[in-house]
PDB file of C-alpha atoms in Angstrom:
ATOM      1  CA  UNK A   1      88.034 108.055 116.535  1.00 77.00           C
ATOM      2  CA  UNK A   2      88.209 108.746 112.831  1.00 83.00           C
ATOM      3  CA  UNK A   3      85.432 107.913 110.396  1.00 89.00           C
ATOM      4  CA  UNK A   4      84.630 108.372 106.719  1.00 94.00           C
ATOM      5  CA  UNK A   5      81.301 108.787 104.952  1.00 94.00           C
ATOM      6  CA  UNK A   6      80.764 108.221 101.265  1.00 94.00           C
ATOM      7  CA  UNK A   7      77.327 109.404 100.270  1.00 87.00           C
ATOM      8  CA  UNK A   8      76.939 107.708  96.916  1.00 87.00           C
ATOM      9  CA  UNK A   9      76.859 103.940  97.090  1.00 91.00           C
ATOM     10  CA  UNK A  10      76.071 103.277  93.457  1.00 95.00           C
ATOM     11  CA  UNK A  11      76.621 105.653  90.558  1.00 97.00           C
ATOM     12  CA  UNK A  12      75.814 104.986  86.917  1.00 97.00           C
ATOM     13  CA  UNK A  13      77.133 107.349  84.259  1.00 97.00           C
ATOM     14  CA  UNK A  14      77.416 107.441  80.519  1.00 97.00           C
ATOM     15  CA  UNK A  15      80.827 107.750  78.928  1.00 97.00           C
ATOM     16  CA  UNK A  16      82.091 111.346  78.762  1.00 97.00           C
ATOM     17  CA  UNK A  17      79.915 112.409  81.674  1.00 97.00           C
ATOM     18  CA  UNK A  18      81.525 114.243  84.570  1.00 98.00           C
ATOM     19  CA  UNK A  19      82.033 112.504  87.880  1.00 97.00           C
ATOM     20  CA  UNK A  20      82.017 113.729  91.439  1.00 97.00           C
ATOM     21  CA  UNK A  21      82.045 111.310  94.364  1.00 97.00           C
ATOM     22  CA  UNK A  22      81.470 112.710  97.814  1.00 96.00           C
ATOM     23  CA  UNK A  23      83.631 111.955 100.836  1.00 97.00           C
ATOM     24  CA  UNK A  24      83.412 113.479 104.295  1.00 96.00           C
ATOM     25  CA  UNK A  25      85.560 112.553 107.237  1.00 95.00           C
ATOM     26  CA  UNK A  26      85.436 113.019 110.965  1.00 92.00           C
ATOM     27  CA  UNK A  27      88.633 113.584 112.906  1.00 88.00           C
ATOM     28  CA  UNK A  28      89.808 116.281 115.270  1.00 81.00           C
ATOM     29  CA  UNK A  29      93.430 116.539 114.226  1.00 84.00           C
ATOM     30  CA  UNK A  30      95.704 116.551 111.203  1.00 84.00           C
ATOM     31  CA  UNK A  31      94.768 114.030 108.547  1.00 88.00           C
ATOM     32  CA  UNK A  32      96.077 112.439 105.417  1.00 90.00           C
ATOM     33  CA  UNK A  33      93.385 111.665 102.849  1.00 94.00           C
ATOM     34  CA  UNK A  34      93.298 109.046 100.126  1.00 95.00           C
ATOM     35  CA  UNK A  35      91.220 107.710  97.296  1.00 96.00           C
ATOM     36  CA  UNK A  36      91.715 104.082  96.324  1.00 95.00           C
ATOM     37  CA  UNK A  37      90.207 102.254  93.384  1.00 95.00           C
ATOM     38  CA  UNK A  38      89.428  98.567  93.017  1.00 92.00           C
ATOM     39  CA  UNK A  39      88.799  97.403  89.467  1.00 93.00           C
ATOM     40  CA  UNK A  40      86.790  94.206  89.043  1.00 88.00           C
ATOM     41  CA  UNK A  41      88.882  91.237  90.109  1.00 83.00           C
ATOM     42  CA  UNK A  42      91.879  93.364  91.021  1.00 86.00           C
ATOM     43  CA  UNK A  43      93.430  94.599  94.218  1.00 83.00           C
ATOM     44  CA  UNK A  44      93.267  98.064  95.706  1.00 89.00           C
ATOM     45  CA  UNK A  45      95.282 100.742  93.967  1.00 91.00           C
ATOM     46  CA  UNK A  46      96.045 104.245  95.133  1.00 91.00           C
ATOM     47  CA  UNK A  47      94.420 106.923  92.958  1.00 94.00           C
ATOM     48  CA  UNK A  48      95.633 109.990  94.788  1.00 94.00           C
ATOM     49  CA  UNK A  49      96.532 111.284  98.208  1.00 93.00           C
ATOM     50  CA  UNK A  50      96.599 114.527 100.142  1.00 94.00           C
ATOM     51  CA  UNK A  51      99.138 115.193 102.862  1.00 91.00           C
ATOM     52  CA  UNK A  52      99.564 118.968 102.931  1.00 89.00           C
ATOM     53  CA  UNK A  53      99.933 122.010 100.697  1.00 92.00           C
ATOM     54  CA  UNK A  54      97.784 122.608  97.636  1.00 95.00           C
ATOM     55  CA  UNK A  55      94.307 121.312  98.500  1.00 95.00           C
ATOM     56  CA  UNK A  56      93.669 120.349  94.880  1.00 97.00           C
ATOM     57  CA  UNK A  57      95.371 117.042  94.297  1.00 96.00           C
ATOM     58  CA  UNK A  58      95.825 115.395  90.934  1.00 96.00           C
ATOM     59  CA  UNK A  59      96.113 111.654  90.643  1.00 93.00           C
ATOM     60  CA  UNK A  60      96.392 108.985  88.005  1.00 91.00           C
ATOM     61  CA  UNK A  61      94.061 108.520  85.034  1.00 94.00           C
ATOM     62  CA  UNK A  62      92.800 112.103  85.083  1.00 95.00           C
ATOM     63  CA  UNK A  63      91.306 112.000  88.565  1.00 97.00           C
ATOM     64  CA  UNK A  64      91.573 114.862  91.017  1.00 97.00           C
ATOM     65  CA  UNK A  65      90.284 115.609  94.491  1.00 98.00           C
ATOM     66  CA  UNK A  66      89.873 118.768  96.502  1.00 97.00           C
ATOM     67  CA  UNK A  67      90.425 118.967 100.242  1.00 96.00           C
ATOM     68  CA  UNK A  68      88.077 121.492 101.836  1.00 96.00           C
ATOM     69  CA  UNK A  69      89.094 121.644 105.466  1.00 92.00           C
ATOM     70  CA  UNK A  70      86.122 123.718 106.591  1.00 93.00           C
ATOM     71  CA  UNK A  71      83.757 121.092 105.223  1.00 95.00           C
ATOM     72  CA  UNK A  72      85.839 118.060 106.228  1.00 95.00           C
ATOM     73  CA  UNK A  73      85.471 116.927 102.646  1.00 96.00           C
ATOM     74  CA  UNK A  74      87.689 115.312 100.029  1.00 97.00           C
ATOM     75  CA  UNK A  75      85.550 114.824  96.937  1.00 97.00           C
ATOM     76  CA  UNK A  76      86.830 112.934  93.918  1.00 97.00           C
ATOM     77  CA  UNK A  77      86.285 114.347  90.446  1.00 98.00           C
ATOM     78  CA  UNK A  78      86.907 113.488  86.835  1.00 98.00           C
ATOM     79  CA  UNK A  79      85.716 115.726  83.986  1.00 97.00           C
ATOM     80  CA  UNK A  80      85.001 112.918  81.528  1.00 97.00           C
ATOM     81  CA  UNK A  81      84.676 109.281  82.561  1.00 97.00           C
ATOM     82  CA  UNK A  82      85.495 106.280  80.425  1.00 97.00           C
ATOM     83  CA  UNK A  83      84.052 102.780  80.390  1.00 96.00           C
ATOM     84  CA  UNK A  84      87.337 101.581  81.904  1.00 96.00           C
ATOM     85  CA  UNK A  85      86.655 103.666  85.017  1.00 97.00           C
ATOM     86  CA  UNK A  86      84.030 101.143  86.079  1.00 97.00           C
ATOM     87  CA  UNK A  87      85.240 100.129  89.528  1.00 96.00           C
ATOM     88  CA  UNK A  88      84.679 100.594  93.214  1.00 94.00           C
ATOM     89  CA  UNK A  89      86.123 103.742  94.771  1.00 96.00           C
ATOM     90  CA  UNK A  90      87.077 104.048  98.414  1.00 96.00           C
ATOM     91  CA  UNK A  91      87.859 107.194 100.337  1.00 96.00           C
ATOM     92  CA  UNK A  92      90.153 106.752 103.332  1.00 95.00           C
ATOM     93  CA  UNK A  93      91.477 108.905 106.151  1.00 92.00           C
ATOM     94  CA  UNK A  94      94.542 108.537 108.301  1.00 88.00           C
ATOM     95  CA  UNK A  95      94.779 110.462 111.535  1.00 82.00           C
ATOM     96  CA  UNK A  96      98.331 111.737 111.733  1.00 75.00           C
ATOM     97  CA  UNK A  97      98.185 113.065 115.268  1.00 70.00           C
ATOM     98  CA  UNK A  98      97.008 110.390 117.673  1.00 65.00           C
ATOM     99  CA  UNK A  99      95.336 108.324 114.998  1.00 60.00           C
ATOM    100  CA  UNK A 100      97.755 105.454 115.155  1.00 67.00           C
ATOM    101  CA  UNK A 101      98.675 105.911 111.502  1.00 74.00           C
ATOM    102  CA  UNK A 102      95.936 103.517 110.489  1.00 82.00           C
ATOM    103  CA  UNK A 103      93.674 103.964 107.499  1.00 88.00           C
ATOM    104  CA  UNK A 104      89.930 104.084 107.985  1.00 90.00           C
ATOM    105  CA  UNK A 105      87.880 103.453 104.859  1.00 94.00           C
ATOM    106  CA  UNK A 106      84.499 104.625 103.735  1.00 94.00           C
ATOM    107  CA  UNK A 107      81.899 102.142 102.573  1.00 92.00           C
ATOM    108  CA  UNK A 108      82.848 102.604  98.941  1.00 94.00           C
ATOM    109  CA  UNK A 109      81.082 103.814  95.808  1.00 95.00           C
ATOM    110  CA  UNK A 110      80.406 101.412  92.986  1.00 95.00           C
ATOM    111  CA  UNK A 111      80.755 103.293  89.704  1.00 97.00           C
ATOM    112  CA  UNK A 112      79.397 101.857  86.500  1.00 97.00           C
ATOM    113  CA  UNK A 113      80.146 103.636  83.251  1.00 97.00           C
ATOM    114  CA  UNK A 114      77.927 102.725  80.340  1.00 96.00           C
ATOM    115  CA  UNK A 115      78.888 103.020  76.697  1.00 92.00           C
TER     116      UNK A 115
ATOM    117  CA  UNK B   1     106.283 102.510  96.980  1.00 72.00           C
ATOM    118  CA  UNK B   2     106.592  99.065  98.527  1.00 82.00           C
ATOM    119  CA  UNK B   3     105.463  95.954  96.677  1.00 89.00           C
ATOM    120  CA  UNK B   4     103.583  93.370  98.715  1.00 93.00           C
ATOM    121  CA  UNK B   5     103.395  89.646  98.017  1.00 94.00           C
ATOM    122  CA  UNK B   6     100.603  87.875  99.801  1.00 96.00           C
ATOM    123  CA  UNK B   7      99.919  84.160  99.856  1.00 96.00           C
ATOM    124  CA  UNK B   8      97.940  82.094  99.453  1.00 97.00           C
ATOM    125  CA  UNK B   9      95.834  84.026  96.983  1.00 95.00           C
ATOM    126  CA  UNK B  10      92.824  81.902  97.781  1.00 96.00           C
ATOM    127  CA  UNK B  11      91.877  78.873  99.816  1.00 97.00           C
ATOM    128  CA  UNK B  12      88.887  76.762 100.704  1.00 98.00           C
ATOM    129  CA  UNK B  13      89.024  75.497 104.271  1.00 97.00           C
ATOM    130  CA  UNK B  14      86.984  73.252 106.503  1.00 97.00           C
ATOM    131  CA  UNK B  15      85.281  74.796 109.500  1.00 97.00           C
ATOM    132  CA  UNK B  16      87.210  74.371 112.722  1.00 98.00           C
ATOM    133  CA  UNK B  17      90.607  74.517 111.020  1.00 98.00           C
ATOM    134  CA  UNK B  18      93.112  77.392 110.863  1.00 98.00           C
ATOM    135  CA  UNK B  19      94.783  79.181 107.973  1.00 98.00           C
ATOM    136  CA  UNK B  20      97.942  81.269 108.084  1.00 98.00           C
ATOM    137  CA  UNK B  21      98.326  84.055 105.524  1.00 98.00           C
ATOM    138  CA  UNK B  22     101.767  85.426 104.737  1.00 98.00           C
ATOM    139  CA  UNK B  23     102.666  88.968 103.736  1.00 97.00           C
ATOM    140  CA  UNK B  24     106.117  89.769 102.348  1.00 97.00           C
ATOM    141  CA  UNK B  25     107.184  93.329 101.539  1.00 95.00           C
ATOM    142  CA  UNK B  26     110.053  94.038  99.168  1.00 94.00           C
ATOM    143  CA  UNK B  27     111.524  96.730 101.422  1.00 92.00           C
ATOM    144  CA  UNK B  28     111.608  97.565 105.108  1.00 92.00           C
ATOM    145  CA  UNK B  29     108.465  99.335 106.239  1.00 91.00           C
ATOM    146  CA  UNK B  30     107.479 100.966 109.473  1.00 87.00           C
ATOM    147  CA  UNK B  31     103.818 100.060 109.453  1.00 87.00           C
ATOM    148  CA  UNK B  32     102.001  96.847 108.562  1.00 93.00           C
ATOM    149  CA  UNK B  33      98.284  96.225 108.891  1.00 95.00           C
ATOM    150  CA  UNK B  34      95.757  93.483 108.294  1.00 97.00           C
ATOM    151  CA  UNK B  35      92.296  94.200 106.889  1.00 96.00           C
ATOM    152  CA  UNK B  36      89.204  92.178 106.137  1.00 96.00           C
ATOM    153  CA  UNK B  37      86.885  92.874 103.226  1.00 92.00           C
ATOM    154  CA  UNK B  38      83.662  90.949 103.464  1.00 88.00           C
ATOM    155  CA  UNK B  39      81.606  90.403 100.307  1.00 81.00           C
ATOM    156  CA  UNK B  40      80.151  93.667  99.069  1.00 77.00           C
ATOM    157  CA  UNK B  41      81.558  95.655 101.956  1.00 82.00           C
ATOM    158  CA  UNK B  42      84.379  98.035 102.675  1.00 86.00           C
ATOM    159  CA  UNK B  43      87.676  97.275 104.341  1.00 92.00           C
ATOM    160  CA  UNK B  44      87.740  96.794 108.084  1.00 94.00           C
ATOM    161  CA  UNK B  45      91.000  97.032 109.983  1.00 94.00           C
ATOM    162  CA  UNK B  46      91.709  93.922 112.025  1.00 96.00           C
ATOM    163  CA  UNK B  47      94.982  94.957 113.633  1.00 95.00           C
ATOM    164  CA  UNK B  48      98.272  96.771 113.380  1.00 93.00           C
ATOM    165  CA  UNK B  49     101.181  94.348 113.214  1.00 94.00           C
ATOM    166  CA  UNK B  50     103.937  95.599 115.498  1.00 89.00           C
ATOM    167  CA  UNK B  51     107.476  94.465 114.894  1.00 89.00           C
ATOM    168  CA  UNK B  52     108.776  92.445 117.821  1.00 85.00           C
ATOM    169  CA  UNK B  53     105.697  92.883 120.013  1.00 86.00           C
ATOM    170  CA  UNK B  54     102.042  91.944 120.213  1.00 91.00           C
ATOM    171  CA  UNK B  55      99.727  93.303 117.560  1.00 94.00           C
ATOM    172  CA  UNK B  56      97.266  96.086 118.338  1.00 93.00           C
ATOM    173  CA  UNK B  57      93.727  94.851 117.677  1.00 96.00           C
ATOM    174  CA  UNK B  58      90.702  96.881 116.725  1.00 94.00           C
ATOM    175  CA  UNK B  59      87.413  96.604 118.511  1.00 93.00           C
ATOM    176  CA  UNK B  60      85.726  93.312 117.695  1.00 94.00           C
ATOM    177  CA  UNK B  61      88.906  91.435 116.865  1.00 97.00           C
ATOM    178  CA  UNK B  62      90.886  89.352 119.370  1.00 97.00           C
ATOM    179  CA  UNK B  63      94.274  87.725 119.413  1.00 97.00           C
ATOM    180  CA  UNK B  64      92.926  84.227 120.034  1.00 97.00           C
ATOM    181  CA  UNK B  65      90.948  84.360 116.799  1.00 98.00           C
ATOM    182  CA  UNK B  66      93.437  86.318 114.683  1.00 98.00           C
ATOM    183  CA  UNK B  67      96.958  85.796 115.977  1.00 97.00           C
ATOM    184  CA  UNK B  68      99.486  87.952 114.151  1.00 97.00           C
ATOM    185  CA  UNK B  69     103.235  87.765 113.956  1.00 96.00           C
ATOM    186  CA  UNK B  70     105.736  90.325 112.710  1.00 96.00           C
ATOM    187  CA  UNK B  71     109.253  89.071 113.257  1.00 94.00           C
ATOM    188  CA  UNK B  72     110.964  91.785 111.187  1.00 94.00           C
ATOM    189  CA  UNK B  73     110.330  94.921 109.107  1.00 94.00           C
ATOM    190  CA  UNK B  74     109.406  93.072 105.906  1.00 95.00           C
ATOM    191  CA  UNK B  75     107.234  90.118 106.932  1.00 96.00           C
ATOM    192  CA  UNK B  76     104.008  89.422 108.795  1.00 97.00           C
ATOM    193  CA  UNK B  77     101.510  86.602 109.134  1.00 97.00           C
ATOM    194  CA  UNK B  78      97.845  86.527 110.039  1.00 98.00           C
ATOM    195  CA  UNK B  79      96.220  83.310 111.227  1.00 98.00           C
ATOM    196  CA  UNK B  80      92.474  82.842 111.083  1.00 98.00           C
ATOM    197  CA  UNK B  81      91.782  80.321 113.817  1.00 98.00           C
ATOM    198  CA  UNK B  82      88.949  77.869 114.388  1.00 98.00           C
ATOM    199  CA  UNK B  83      87.268  79.041 111.219  1.00 97.00           C
ATOM    200  CA  UNK B  84      83.524  79.234 110.616  1.00 97.00           C
ATOM    201  CA  UNK B  85      81.638  80.183 107.430  1.00 96.00           C
ATOM    202  CA  UNK B  86      81.346  83.735 108.803  1.00 95.00           C
ATOM    203  CA  UNK B  87      85.113  84.083 108.358  1.00 96.00           C
ATOM    204  CA  UNK B  88      84.733  83.763 104.594  1.00 96.00           C
ATOM    205  CA  UNK B  89      86.189  86.999 103.329  1.00 96.00           C
ATOM    206  CA  UNK B  90      89.117  88.620 101.602  1.00 95.00           C
ATOM    207  CA  UNK B  91      92.026  89.305 103.922  1.00 97.00           C
ATOM    208  CA  UNK B  92      94.448  92.045 102.927  1.00 96.00           C
ATOM    209  CA  UNK B  93      97.879  93.038 104.087  1.00 96.00           C
ATOM    210  CA  UNK B  94      98.898  96.683 103.911  1.00 94.00           C
ATOM    211  CA  UNK B  95     102.232  98.390 104.471  1.00 93.00           C
ATOM    212  CA  UNK B  96     103.653 101.890 104.620  1.00 85.00           C
ATOM    213  CA  UNK B  97     106.169 104.183 106.206  1.00 76.00           C
ATOM    214  CA  UNK B  98     103.832 106.075 108.524  1.00 63.00           C
ATOM    215  CA  UNK B  99     102.963 109.769 108.500  1.00 62.00           C
ATOM    216  CA  UNK B 100     103.014 111.477 105.128  1.00 67.00           C
ATOM    217  CA  UNK B 101     103.370 108.232 103.217  1.00 73.00           C
ATOM    218  CA  UNK B 102     100.742 106.308 101.342  1.00 77.00           C
ATOM    219  CA  UNK B 103      99.954 102.693 102.057  1.00 88.00           C
ATOM    220  CA  UNK B 104     100.241  99.835  99.603  1.00 90.00           C
ATOM    221  CA  UNK B 105      97.986  96.812  99.618  1.00 92.00           C
ATOM    222  CA  UNK B 106      98.622  93.209  98.770  1.00 92.00           C
ATOM    223  CA  UNK B 107      96.424  91.394  96.272  1.00 91.00           C
ATOM    224  CA  UNK B 108      94.514  89.720  99.074  1.00 94.00           C
ATOM    225  CA  UNK B 109      93.648  86.205 100.175  1.00 96.00           C
ATOM    226  CA  UNK B 110      90.166  85.048  99.286  1.00 95.00           C
ATOM    227  CA  UNK B 111      89.096  82.641 102.007  1.00 97.00           C
ATOM    228  CA  UNK B 112      86.064  80.400 101.782  1.00 97.00           C
ATOM    229  CA  UNK B 113      85.108  78.333 104.806  1.00 97.00           C
ATOM    230  CA  UNK B 114      82.840  75.351 104.199  1.00 97.00           C
TER     231      UNK B 114
END
């Protein structure tokens, strides 16, 4: 069975600070990896995804994530956060081989960016 | 990517009653799923909606409580049956094309059971 761990449950940063949110997954086969964001009062939106190829993936709004296969990690980064990045961030994994093509989500990280 | 319309967006229901949530996708999709997001928690997969056959339920979820239909490649319903306050949650529909495609989510149905 696949699983996802997000280590930071609540993160508070000042504007312009750098961000890194940790995500580790557990799965024995090929995976697709995702980061979703949920802004207050809004529905889930896809930030970025990794399927194959270059392990450094760039998404919307200046976010990027790096897939490190040896560490089973897919950490989310942004060099300089803005107040508008305040949201909840979810890492998700999809087992491609034998995983039923279903997404399994981490517990989420609540990010608050202060002015 | 697909656009999902989900309704109702919210409802307040009496315990013991049932609510059916509809999910309409603007294009044919291979995969459709139903999730639950309880207050302050992450998303939990309820089931995979299979077109033309019974849904595949995750551990802890049963067909009698959460019957699901998927008559075609663009539409699915989830019914929350015999509701109790513990069923108060946001229910989300998700759709995608399978391997190497991302999944889109509907805006959710916020259910309150009183």
